[in-house]
Structures are given as C-alpha cells and as structure tokens.
Short mmCIF file of C-alpha atoms in Angstrom, two decimals:
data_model
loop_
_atom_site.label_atom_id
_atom_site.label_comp_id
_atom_site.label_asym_id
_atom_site.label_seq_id
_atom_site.Cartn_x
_atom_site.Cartn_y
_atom_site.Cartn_z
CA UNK A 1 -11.34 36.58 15.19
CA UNK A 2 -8.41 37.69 13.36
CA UNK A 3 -7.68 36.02 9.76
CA UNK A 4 -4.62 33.21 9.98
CA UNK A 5 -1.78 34.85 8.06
CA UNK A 6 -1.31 33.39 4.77
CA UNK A 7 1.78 30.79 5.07
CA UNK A 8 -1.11 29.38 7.49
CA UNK A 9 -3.82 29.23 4.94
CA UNK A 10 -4.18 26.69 2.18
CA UNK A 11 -6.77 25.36 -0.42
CA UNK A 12 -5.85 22.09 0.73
CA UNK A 13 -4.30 20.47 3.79
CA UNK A 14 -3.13 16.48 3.74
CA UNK A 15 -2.77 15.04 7.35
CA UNK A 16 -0.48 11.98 6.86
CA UNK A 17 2.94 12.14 4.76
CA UNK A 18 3.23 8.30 3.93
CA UNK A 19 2.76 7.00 0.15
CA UNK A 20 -1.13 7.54 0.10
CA UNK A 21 -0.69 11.00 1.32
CA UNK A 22 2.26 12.07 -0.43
CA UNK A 23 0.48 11.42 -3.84
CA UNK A 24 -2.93 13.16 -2.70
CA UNK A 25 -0.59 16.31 -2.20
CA UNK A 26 1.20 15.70 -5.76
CA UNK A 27 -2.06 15.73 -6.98
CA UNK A 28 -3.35 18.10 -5.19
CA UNK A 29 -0.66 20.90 -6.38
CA UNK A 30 -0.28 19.39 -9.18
CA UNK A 31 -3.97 20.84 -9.88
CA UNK A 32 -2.66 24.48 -8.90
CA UNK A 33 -3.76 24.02 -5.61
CA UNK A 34 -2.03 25.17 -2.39
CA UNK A 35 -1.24 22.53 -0.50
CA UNK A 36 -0.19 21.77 3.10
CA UNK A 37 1.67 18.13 3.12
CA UNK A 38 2.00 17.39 7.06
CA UNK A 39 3.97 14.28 9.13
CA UNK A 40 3.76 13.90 12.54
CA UNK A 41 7.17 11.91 12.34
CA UNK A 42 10.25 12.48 10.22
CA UNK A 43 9.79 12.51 6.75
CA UNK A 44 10.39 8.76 5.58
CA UNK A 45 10.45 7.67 8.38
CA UNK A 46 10.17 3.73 9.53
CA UNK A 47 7.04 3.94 12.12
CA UNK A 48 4.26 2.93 9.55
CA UNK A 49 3.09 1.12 6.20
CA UNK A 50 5.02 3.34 3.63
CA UNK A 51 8.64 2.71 3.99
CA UNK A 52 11.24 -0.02 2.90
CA UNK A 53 12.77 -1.02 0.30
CA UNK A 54 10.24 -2.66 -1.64
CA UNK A 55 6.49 -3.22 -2.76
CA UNK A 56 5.31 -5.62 -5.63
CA UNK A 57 2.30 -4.40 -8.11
CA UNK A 58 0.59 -7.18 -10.30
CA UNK A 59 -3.17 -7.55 -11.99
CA UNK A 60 -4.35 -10.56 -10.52
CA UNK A 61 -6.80 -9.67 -7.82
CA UNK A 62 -9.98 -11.77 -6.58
CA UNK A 63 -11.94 -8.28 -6.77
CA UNK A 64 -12.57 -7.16 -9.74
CA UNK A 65 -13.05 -3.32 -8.66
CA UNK A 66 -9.08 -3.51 -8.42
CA UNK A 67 -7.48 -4.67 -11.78
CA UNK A 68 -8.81 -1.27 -13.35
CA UNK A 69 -7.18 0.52 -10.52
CA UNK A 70 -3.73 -0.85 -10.99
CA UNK A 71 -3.74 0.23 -14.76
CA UNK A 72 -4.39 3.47 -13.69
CA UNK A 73 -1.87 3.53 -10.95
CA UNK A 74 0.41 2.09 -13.49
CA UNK A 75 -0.02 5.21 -15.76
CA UNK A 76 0.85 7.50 -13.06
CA UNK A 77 3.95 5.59 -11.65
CA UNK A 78 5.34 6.04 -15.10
CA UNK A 79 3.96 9.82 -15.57
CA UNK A 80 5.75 10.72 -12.08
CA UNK A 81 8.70 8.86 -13.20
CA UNK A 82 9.01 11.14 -16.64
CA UNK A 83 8.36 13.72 -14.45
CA UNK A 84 11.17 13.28 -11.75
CA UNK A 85 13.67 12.04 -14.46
CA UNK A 86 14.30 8.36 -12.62
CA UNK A 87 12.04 5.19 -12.25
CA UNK A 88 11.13 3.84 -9.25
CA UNK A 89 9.29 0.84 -11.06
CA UNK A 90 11.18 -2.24 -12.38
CA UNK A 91 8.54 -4.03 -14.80
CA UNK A 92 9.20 -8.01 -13.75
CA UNK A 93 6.60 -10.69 -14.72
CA UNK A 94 4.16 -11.63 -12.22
CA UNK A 95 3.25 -15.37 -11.11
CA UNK A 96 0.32 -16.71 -9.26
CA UNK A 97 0.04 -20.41 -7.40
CA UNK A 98 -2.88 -21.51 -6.00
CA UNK A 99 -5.01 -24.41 -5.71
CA UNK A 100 -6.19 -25.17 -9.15
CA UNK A 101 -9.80 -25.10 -8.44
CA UNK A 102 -9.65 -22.34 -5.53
CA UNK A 103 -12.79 -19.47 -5.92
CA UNK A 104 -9.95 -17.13 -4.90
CA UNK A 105 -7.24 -18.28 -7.04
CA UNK A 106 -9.49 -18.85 -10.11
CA UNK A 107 -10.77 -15.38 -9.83
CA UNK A 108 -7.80 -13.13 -9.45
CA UNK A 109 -6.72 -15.66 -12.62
CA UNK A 110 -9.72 -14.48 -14.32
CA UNK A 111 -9.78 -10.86 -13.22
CA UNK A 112 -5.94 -10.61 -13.90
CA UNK A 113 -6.14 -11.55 -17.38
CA UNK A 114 -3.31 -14.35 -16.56
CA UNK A 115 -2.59 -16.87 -18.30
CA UNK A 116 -1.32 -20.84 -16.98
CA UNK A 117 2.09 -21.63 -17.39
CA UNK A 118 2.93 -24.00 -19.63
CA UNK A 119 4.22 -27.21 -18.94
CA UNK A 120 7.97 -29.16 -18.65
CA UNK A 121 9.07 -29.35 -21.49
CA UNK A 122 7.28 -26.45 -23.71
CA UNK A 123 9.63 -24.10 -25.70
CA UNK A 124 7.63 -21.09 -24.11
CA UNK A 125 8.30 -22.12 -20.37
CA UNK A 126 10.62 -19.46 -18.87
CA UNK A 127 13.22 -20.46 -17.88
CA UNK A 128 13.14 -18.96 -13.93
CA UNK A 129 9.69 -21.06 -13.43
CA UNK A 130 12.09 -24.32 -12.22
CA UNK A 131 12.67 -22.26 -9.25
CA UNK A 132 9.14 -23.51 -8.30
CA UNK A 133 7.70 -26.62 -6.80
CA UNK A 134 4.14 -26.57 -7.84
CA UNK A 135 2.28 -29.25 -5.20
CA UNK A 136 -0.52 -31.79 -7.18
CA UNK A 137 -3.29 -30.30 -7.59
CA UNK A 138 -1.71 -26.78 -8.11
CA UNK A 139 -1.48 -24.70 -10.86
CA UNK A 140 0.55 -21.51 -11.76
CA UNK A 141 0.06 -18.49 -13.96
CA UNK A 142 1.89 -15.52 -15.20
CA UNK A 143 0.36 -11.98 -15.64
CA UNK A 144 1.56 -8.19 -16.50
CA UNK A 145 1.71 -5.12 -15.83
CA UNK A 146 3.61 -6.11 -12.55
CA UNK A 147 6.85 -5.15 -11.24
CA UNK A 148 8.88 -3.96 -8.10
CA UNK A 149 8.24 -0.49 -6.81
CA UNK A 150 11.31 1.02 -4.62
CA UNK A 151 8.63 1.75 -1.38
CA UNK A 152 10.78 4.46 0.06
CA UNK A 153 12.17 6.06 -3.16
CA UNK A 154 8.70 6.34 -4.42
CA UNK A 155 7.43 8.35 -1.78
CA UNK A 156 10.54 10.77 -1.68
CA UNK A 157 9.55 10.82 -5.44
CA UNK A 158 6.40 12.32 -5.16
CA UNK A 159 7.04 14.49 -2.22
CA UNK A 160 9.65 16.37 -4.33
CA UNK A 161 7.33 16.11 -6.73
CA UNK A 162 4.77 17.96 -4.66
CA UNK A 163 7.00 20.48 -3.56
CA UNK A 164 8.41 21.83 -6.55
CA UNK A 165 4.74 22.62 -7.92
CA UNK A 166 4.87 25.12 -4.97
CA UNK A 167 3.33 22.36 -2.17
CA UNK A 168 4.47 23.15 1.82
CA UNK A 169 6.10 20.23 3.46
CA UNK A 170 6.24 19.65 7.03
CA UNK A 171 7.58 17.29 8.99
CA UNK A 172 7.54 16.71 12.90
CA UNK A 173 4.54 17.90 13.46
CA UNK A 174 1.31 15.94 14.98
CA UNK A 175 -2.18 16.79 13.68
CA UNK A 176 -4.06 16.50 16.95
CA UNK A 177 -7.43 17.61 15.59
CA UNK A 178 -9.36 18.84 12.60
CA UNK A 179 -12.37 20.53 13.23
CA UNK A 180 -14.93 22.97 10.94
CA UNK A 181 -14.30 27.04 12.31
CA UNK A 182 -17.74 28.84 13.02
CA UNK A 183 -20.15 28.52 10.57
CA UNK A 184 -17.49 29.35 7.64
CA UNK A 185 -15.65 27.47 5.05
CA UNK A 186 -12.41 27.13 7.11
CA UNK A 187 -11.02 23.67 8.63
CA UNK A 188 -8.86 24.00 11.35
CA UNK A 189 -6.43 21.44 11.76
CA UNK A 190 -4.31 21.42 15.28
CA UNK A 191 -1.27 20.41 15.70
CA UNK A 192 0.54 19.06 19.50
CA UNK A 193 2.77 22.49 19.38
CA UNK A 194 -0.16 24.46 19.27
CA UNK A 195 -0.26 25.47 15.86
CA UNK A 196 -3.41 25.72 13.99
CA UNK A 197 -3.40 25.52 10.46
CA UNK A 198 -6.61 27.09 8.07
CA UNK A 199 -7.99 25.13 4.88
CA UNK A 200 -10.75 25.17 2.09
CA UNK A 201 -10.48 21.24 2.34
CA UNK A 202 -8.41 18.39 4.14
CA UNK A 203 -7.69 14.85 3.38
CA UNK A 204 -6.79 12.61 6.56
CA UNK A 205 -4.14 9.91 5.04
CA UNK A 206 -2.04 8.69 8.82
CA UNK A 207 -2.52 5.00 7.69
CA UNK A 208 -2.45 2.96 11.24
CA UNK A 209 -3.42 6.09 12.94
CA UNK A 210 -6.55 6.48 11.02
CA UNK A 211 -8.75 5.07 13.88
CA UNK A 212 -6.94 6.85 16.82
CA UNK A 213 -7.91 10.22 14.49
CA UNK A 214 -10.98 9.82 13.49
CA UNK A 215 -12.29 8.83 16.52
CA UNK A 216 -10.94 11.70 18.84
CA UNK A 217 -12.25 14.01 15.94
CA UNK A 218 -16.02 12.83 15.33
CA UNK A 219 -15.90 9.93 17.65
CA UNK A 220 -17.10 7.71 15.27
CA UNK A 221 -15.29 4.00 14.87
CA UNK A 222 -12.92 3.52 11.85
CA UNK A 223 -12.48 -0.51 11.62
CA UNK A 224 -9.30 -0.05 10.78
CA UNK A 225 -6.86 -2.22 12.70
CA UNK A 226 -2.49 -2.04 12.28
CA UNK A 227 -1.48 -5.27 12.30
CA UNK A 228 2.52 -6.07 12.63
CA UNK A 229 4.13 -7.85 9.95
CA UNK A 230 7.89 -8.75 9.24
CA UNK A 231 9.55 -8.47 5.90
CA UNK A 232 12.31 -11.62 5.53
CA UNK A 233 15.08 -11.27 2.98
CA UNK A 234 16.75 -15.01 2.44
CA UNK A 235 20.08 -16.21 0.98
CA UNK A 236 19.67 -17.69 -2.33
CA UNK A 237 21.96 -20.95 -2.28
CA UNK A 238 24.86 -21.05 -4.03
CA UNK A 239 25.13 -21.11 -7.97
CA UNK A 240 21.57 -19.21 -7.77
CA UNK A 241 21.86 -15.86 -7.66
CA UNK A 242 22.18 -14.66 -10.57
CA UNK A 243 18.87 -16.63 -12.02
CA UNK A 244 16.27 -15.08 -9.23
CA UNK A 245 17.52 -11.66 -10.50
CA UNK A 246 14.83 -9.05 -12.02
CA UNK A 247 17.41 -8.51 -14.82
CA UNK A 248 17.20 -12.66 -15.33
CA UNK A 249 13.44 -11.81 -15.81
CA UNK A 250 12.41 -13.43 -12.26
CA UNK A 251 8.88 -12.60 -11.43
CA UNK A 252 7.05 -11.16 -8.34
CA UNK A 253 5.05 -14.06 -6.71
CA UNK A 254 2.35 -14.74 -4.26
CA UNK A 255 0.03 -17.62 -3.26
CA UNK A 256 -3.75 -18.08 -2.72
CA UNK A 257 -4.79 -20.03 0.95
CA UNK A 258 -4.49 -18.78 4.59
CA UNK A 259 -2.24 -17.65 5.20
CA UNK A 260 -0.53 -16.50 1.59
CA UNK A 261 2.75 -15.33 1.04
CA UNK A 262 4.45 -13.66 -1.49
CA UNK A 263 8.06 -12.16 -2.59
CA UNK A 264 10.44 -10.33 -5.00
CA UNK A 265 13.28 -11.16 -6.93
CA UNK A 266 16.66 -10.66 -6.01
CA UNK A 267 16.96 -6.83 -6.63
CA UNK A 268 17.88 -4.53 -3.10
CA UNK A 269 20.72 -6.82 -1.76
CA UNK A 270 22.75 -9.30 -3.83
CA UNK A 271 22.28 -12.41 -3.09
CA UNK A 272 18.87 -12.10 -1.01
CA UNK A 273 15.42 -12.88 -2.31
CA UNK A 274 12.59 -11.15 -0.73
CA UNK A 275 9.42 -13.92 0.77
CA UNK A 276 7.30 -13.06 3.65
CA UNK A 277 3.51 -13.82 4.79
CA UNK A 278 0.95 -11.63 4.38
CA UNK A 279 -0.43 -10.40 7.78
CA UNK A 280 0.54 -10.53 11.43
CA UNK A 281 -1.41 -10.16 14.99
CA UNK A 282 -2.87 -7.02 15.81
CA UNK A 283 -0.84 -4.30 17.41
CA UNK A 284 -1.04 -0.55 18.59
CA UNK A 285 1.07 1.30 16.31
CA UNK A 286 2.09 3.88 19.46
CA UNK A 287 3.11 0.48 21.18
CA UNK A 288 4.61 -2.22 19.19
CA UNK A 289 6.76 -5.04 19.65
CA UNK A 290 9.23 -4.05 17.22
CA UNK A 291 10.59 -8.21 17.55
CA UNK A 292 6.95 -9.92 17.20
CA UNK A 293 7.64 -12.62 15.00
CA UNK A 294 10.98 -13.19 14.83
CA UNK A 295 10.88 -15.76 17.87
CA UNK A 296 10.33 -19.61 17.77
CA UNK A 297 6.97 -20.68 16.12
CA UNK A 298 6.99 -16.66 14.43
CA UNK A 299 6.50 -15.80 11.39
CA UNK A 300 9.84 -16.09 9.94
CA UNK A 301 9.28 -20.19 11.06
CA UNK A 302 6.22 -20.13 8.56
CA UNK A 303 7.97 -18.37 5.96
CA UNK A 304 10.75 -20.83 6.14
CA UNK A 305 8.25 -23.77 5.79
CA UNK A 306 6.68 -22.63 2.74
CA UNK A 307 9.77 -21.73 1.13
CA UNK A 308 10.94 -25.49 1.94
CA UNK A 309 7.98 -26.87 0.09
CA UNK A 310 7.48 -24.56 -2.50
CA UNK A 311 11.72 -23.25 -3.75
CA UNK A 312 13.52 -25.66 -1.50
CA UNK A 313 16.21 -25.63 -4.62
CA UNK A 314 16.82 -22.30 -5.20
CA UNK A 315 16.47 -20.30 -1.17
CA UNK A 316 18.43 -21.24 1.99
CA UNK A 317 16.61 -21.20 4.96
CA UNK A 318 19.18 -22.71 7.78
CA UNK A 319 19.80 -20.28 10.33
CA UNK A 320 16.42 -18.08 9.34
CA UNK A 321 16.25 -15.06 7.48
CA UNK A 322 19.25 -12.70 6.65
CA UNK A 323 17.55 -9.72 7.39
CA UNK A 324 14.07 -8.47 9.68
CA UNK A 325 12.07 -5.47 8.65
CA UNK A 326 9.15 -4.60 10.56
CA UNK A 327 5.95 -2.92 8.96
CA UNK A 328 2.58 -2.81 9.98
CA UNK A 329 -0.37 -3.02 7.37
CA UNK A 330 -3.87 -1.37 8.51
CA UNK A 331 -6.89 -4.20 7.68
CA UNK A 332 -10.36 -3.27 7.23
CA UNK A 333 -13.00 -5.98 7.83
CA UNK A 334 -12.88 -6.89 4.27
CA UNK A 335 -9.52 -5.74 3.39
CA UNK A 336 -10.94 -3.17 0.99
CA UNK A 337 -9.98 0.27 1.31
CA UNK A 338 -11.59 3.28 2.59
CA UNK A 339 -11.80 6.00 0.23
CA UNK A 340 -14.49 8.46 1.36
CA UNK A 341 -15.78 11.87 2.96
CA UNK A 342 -15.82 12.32 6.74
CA UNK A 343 -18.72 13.81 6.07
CA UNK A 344 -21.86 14.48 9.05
CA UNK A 345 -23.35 17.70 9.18
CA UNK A 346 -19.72 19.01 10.51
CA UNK A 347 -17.65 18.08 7.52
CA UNK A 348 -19.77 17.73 4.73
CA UNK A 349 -17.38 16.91 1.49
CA UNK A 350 -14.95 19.07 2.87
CA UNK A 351 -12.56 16.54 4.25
CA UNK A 352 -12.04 13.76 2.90
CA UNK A 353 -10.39 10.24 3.96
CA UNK A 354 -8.11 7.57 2.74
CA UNK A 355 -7.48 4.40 5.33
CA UNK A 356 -7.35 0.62 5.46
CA UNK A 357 -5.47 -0.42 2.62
CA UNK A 358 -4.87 -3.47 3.75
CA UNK A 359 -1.43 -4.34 2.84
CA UNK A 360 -2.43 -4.51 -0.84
CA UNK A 361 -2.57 -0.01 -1.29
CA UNK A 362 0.53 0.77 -2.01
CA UNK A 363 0.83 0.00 -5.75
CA UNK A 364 -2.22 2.22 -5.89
CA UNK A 365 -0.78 4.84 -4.02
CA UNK A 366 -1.10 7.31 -7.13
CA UNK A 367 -4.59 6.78 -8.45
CA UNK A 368 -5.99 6.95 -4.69
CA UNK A 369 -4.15 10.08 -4.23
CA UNK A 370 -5.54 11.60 -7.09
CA UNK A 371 -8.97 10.13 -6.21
CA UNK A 372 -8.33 11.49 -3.19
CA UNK A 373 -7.19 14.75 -4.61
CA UNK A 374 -10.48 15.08 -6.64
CA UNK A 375 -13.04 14.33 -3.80
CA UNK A 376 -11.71 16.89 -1.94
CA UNK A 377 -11.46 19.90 -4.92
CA UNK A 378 -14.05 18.59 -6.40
CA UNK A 379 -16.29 16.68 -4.18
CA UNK A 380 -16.07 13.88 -7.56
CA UNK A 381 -13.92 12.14 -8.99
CA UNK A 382 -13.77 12.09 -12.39
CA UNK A 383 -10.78 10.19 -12.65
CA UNK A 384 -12.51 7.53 -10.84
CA UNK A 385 -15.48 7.39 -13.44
CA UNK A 386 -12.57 7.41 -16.82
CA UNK A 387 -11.06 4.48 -15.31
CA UNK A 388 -14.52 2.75 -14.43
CA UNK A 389 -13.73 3.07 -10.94
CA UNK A 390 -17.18 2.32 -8.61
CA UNK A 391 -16.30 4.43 -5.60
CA UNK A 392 -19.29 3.33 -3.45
CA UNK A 393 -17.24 0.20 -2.58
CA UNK A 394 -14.99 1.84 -0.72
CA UNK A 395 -17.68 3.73 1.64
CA UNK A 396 -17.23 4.14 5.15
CA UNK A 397 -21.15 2.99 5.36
CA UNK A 398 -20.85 -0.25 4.14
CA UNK A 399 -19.92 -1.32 8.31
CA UNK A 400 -23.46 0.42 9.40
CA UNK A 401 -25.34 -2.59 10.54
CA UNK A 402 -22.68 -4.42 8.48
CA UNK A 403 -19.49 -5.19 10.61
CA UNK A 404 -17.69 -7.43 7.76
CA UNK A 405 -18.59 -4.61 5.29
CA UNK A 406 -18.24 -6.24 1.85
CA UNK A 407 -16.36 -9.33 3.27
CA UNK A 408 -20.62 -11.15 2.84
CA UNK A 409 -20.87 -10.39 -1.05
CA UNK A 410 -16.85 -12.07 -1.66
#
C-alpha cells in the first residue's frame, strides 16, 4: 500500500473539537507534536456540551480526587490566558448551601477548603450574601479559586492556541471510524467523505457521541448517556442589578440535594442572572427535542420554585425565564469521568479516550487535555502524578461486573 502523503499524516490525531478536545490538541502541539484537531460539525458550534456563554469553576467537590484537579486546571486557564493575551476567567467568590449535616454537602465543604459564612450582623459578612434565603437547618459557605469561564470564548481560545503552534484544524468533517492499519504503528481514522487520515496516536474527545463511537469501533459499551438540559437566564428585579454583578463581587452558587441547582452572577446580559438545575432526561444527541423542558411542569417550573424559596428578593420569575439555551451533559454511572486507553489487543495505548464528564468537566477542560495529551505521547501522565492526580479512578474497567462503577464506594 502506498504511504498517505504527509498533510495526511500526523503524530497525533484528536477526534472531537469541543473544550476537552480542543485543549488535548493545545497540548498536544504545544509538546511539538503534529496534530490533527477534527469536528464533525462547525467549529463552535451549538450541537453539544462545549458551547455558551458560560461555565462556573469552584473547589468544593464531594470527591476528593477533584479539588487537586481544579488547581491544576486553574494554572492552565491562566497560562493560556498569558498566552492568548485576553482572559476568559473572571475570578468571583464561590458559595455553597446545603443541608447543614448533609454527607454530600459536608464533604465538598471539607474537600473545598470552604469556610461557613458568618452570621447577620458580623462585620465580615459580604455584603451580596442577603441575596440569599438560607432555609433552618441550612448552612452556607464561601470558597476560592472559583470564577466564571466564557464557555465558548475559551474554546476558540485554545483552538487558536493550537493552531498557531503549527496544529491542523478541521471542521465539517465526521470521524466515522478509527481502526489500527496492518500490523504497523499507523491508526487510521475515517471520515463520512471518504477521507482517511494516518496517526502515531489518537485521542477520541466527541463528548455525547462517545458511546455511538466507541461502540461502532470496538463494539464495546461506553455508559455514557447525553442527557438534555436547559440553561435559564432571569430578570433581576428592579433596584438589583447592579448588586448580583461579578464586579459587585457576587459569587457563583450551587446547592447540595436532588435535584441541585446552581448559577452565575449577572455578567453576559445586563440585567439577567444565570440559575438552572443540574441534569435533564435522557436524549439522543442525533435526535433531540431542542424545547424539552421549557413546557408546563419543565424544568424552567423547578428552577423558578427554587429561586422563589431560596432569592425570592433579588430574581423575578413571573412570566419564566428571559432566555432558553439548550445543552446536553454526557453522565457516567457515577458521574466521574472517563479518562483512559481504548486499549484491547487492537489499540493498545495508542488511542486514548476522554468521555462522561458529567456536566461538572468543563472547568477541567485544560488539565484533562493535557492528561489526555500525555497518555497518548507518552502512554503516562506525569502531569497527573505532580498534581497527585490517581488516574485509575477514571478507568473504563471500573463498569466490568460493576455497572454503577464508583457510584458503591461514594
């Protein structure tokens, strides 16, 4: 067979152009690798997990394998940033409610390194926490580093990024299959159009198409299901909007119980404050119902009821939410990520995946892609093992015989 001209061959080809992917790349090249960044849809495009205008970061996590990850990721957002020459990070303060004697709540309290807020009255109460009802037997607690992380701006950052250390971006163009050639070194990765592309290595980031992938590839099962969720904006009511601001100092937020919800401050429209639910029902990301939750009983109606117990002073909710943005997050059994080789005797360490990050990967995005990054070059990361980063959580084996995966030891 006749060698694949070189604009077809690469050290490393990443199948998936969304945040996860477009920081494996960036990493990637920024190693002196050649890279191959592909997207079966446009480039930031509104079909999956990555885009919008938006994502939170905090500490506070009920896992402790996270809180280490989030200072890393931190480190990169801001070495990207210097990098580019413009943030996409706005540090804010970060504020947990939960039920005061919650496992969950006490342990992302814990892991978090937060600290309770202090009472009515105390000089060192901020002054934004009024915007809060806390119910009885509540408590609340501020943490850092945290901030809001402009989703779509981020990912243009590192793709530009990417391709100014000499990485190949390609857009509109559907990875149909990755397979091993002969008995050689070479993955071939197919595209719809008939194009075959040649690499030393892959990594396979297409978020709620990881299943879909994986399985027509090795025909294994991925428990990775998309699940549609709807990001509300609300008014702020009158004589408000300039406290819920992030230049007022107005925290990220989220709650501990089923369902939680979290939100922003006022930042991408004037005026608007950011709260949705964490979740949705399960859909097929080649078949959605682009207006799932937006009916009666949906879940802009549950946002509105928390928001009525918990900031009835500060956010309007007559008439719903200003504005509807549909996303889909990808949930593993567990809601921990995948992070892992392919692997079997076809793949070996030489592609590698990232899936399932469970509404919760974004703020990561950087230190997985570098993980990522690393597996792949060098079948290690040592990244990983600086930041004291225990990689076998993130298996794909921890399903075998195991359907809830870690969900048993939480």
């Amino acid at each position: 067979m006749a060698a694949p001209p070189a604009e077809r061959s690469f050290d490393v080809i990443v199948v998936g152009a969304g945040i996860i992917g477009s920081c494996a790349a960036h990493a990637a090249a920024s190693r002196g690798a050649s890279v191959l960044l592909l997207e079966r849809f446009d480039l930031l495009h509104q079909r999956g997990s990555s885009h919008g205008e938006s994502r939170t970061t905090r500490p506070t996590y009920t896992r402790p394998q996270y809180p280490p990850m989030v200072r890393l990721a931190h480190r990169l957002w801001h070495d990207a940033e210097r990098d580019a020459g413009y943030t996409v990070l706005t540090p804010t303060p970060h504020l947990d409610l939960g039920p005061r004697d919650a496992p969950a709540f006490v342990a992302a309290i814990a892991n978090g390194g937060a600290t309770e807020l202090a009472p009515a009255g105390d000089a060192s109460r901020p002054a934004w926490a009024g915007a809060f009802r806390v119910p009885e037997g509540w408590a609340a607690a501020t943490s850092g580093p945290a901030g809001v992380i402009k989703a779509t701006k981020a990912m243009a950052m590192f793709q530009t990024l990417a391709a100014k250390m000499g990485a190949v971006v390609r857009d509109r163009t559907e990875v149909v299959d990755v397979a091993r050639q002969g008995e050689g070194n070479t993955i071939v990765v197919k595209t719809a159009s008939g194009e075959e592309f040649h690499g030393g290595k892959c990594i396979i980031t297409v978020g709620a198409w990881a299943s879909k992938l994986v399985k027509s590839v090795t025909g294994a099962d991925l428990p990775v299901q998309p699940v549609h969720t709807l990001v509300c904006y609300w008014r702020v009511k009158p004589g408000h909007e300039e406290e819920l601001t992030t230049e007022a100092g107005f925290p990220t937020f989220a709650t501990y119980g089923e369902p939680g919800f979290y939100g922003t401050p006022s930042m991408e429209y004037p005026g608007l404050i950011k709260v949705c639910r964490n979740g949705g029902p399960p859909c097929d990301p080649d078949g959605r119902d682009w207006a799932t939750g937006t009916g009666a009983g949906g879940i802009a109606e549950i946002v509105a009821r928390w928001i009525d117990e918990f900031m009835p002073g500060v956010v309007d909710t007559a008439g719903g939410p200003v504005l509807r943005q549909p996303c889909m997050c990808c949930m593993t059994p567990d809601e921990d990520f995948v992070i892992d080789f392919l692997g079997g005797e076809e793949f070996g360490k030489d592609v590698v995946i990232g899936a399932g990050f469970s509404g919760h990967g974004f703020k990561m995005g950087p230190a997985v892609g570098k993980i990522l990054a690393e597996l792949a070059l060098d079948g290690e990361s040592g990244t990983a093992a600086e930041a004291g980063l225990e990689l076998e959580h993130y298996l794909i084996g921890r399903f075998e015989g195991n359907p809830m995966g870690n969900a048993t030891s939480h």
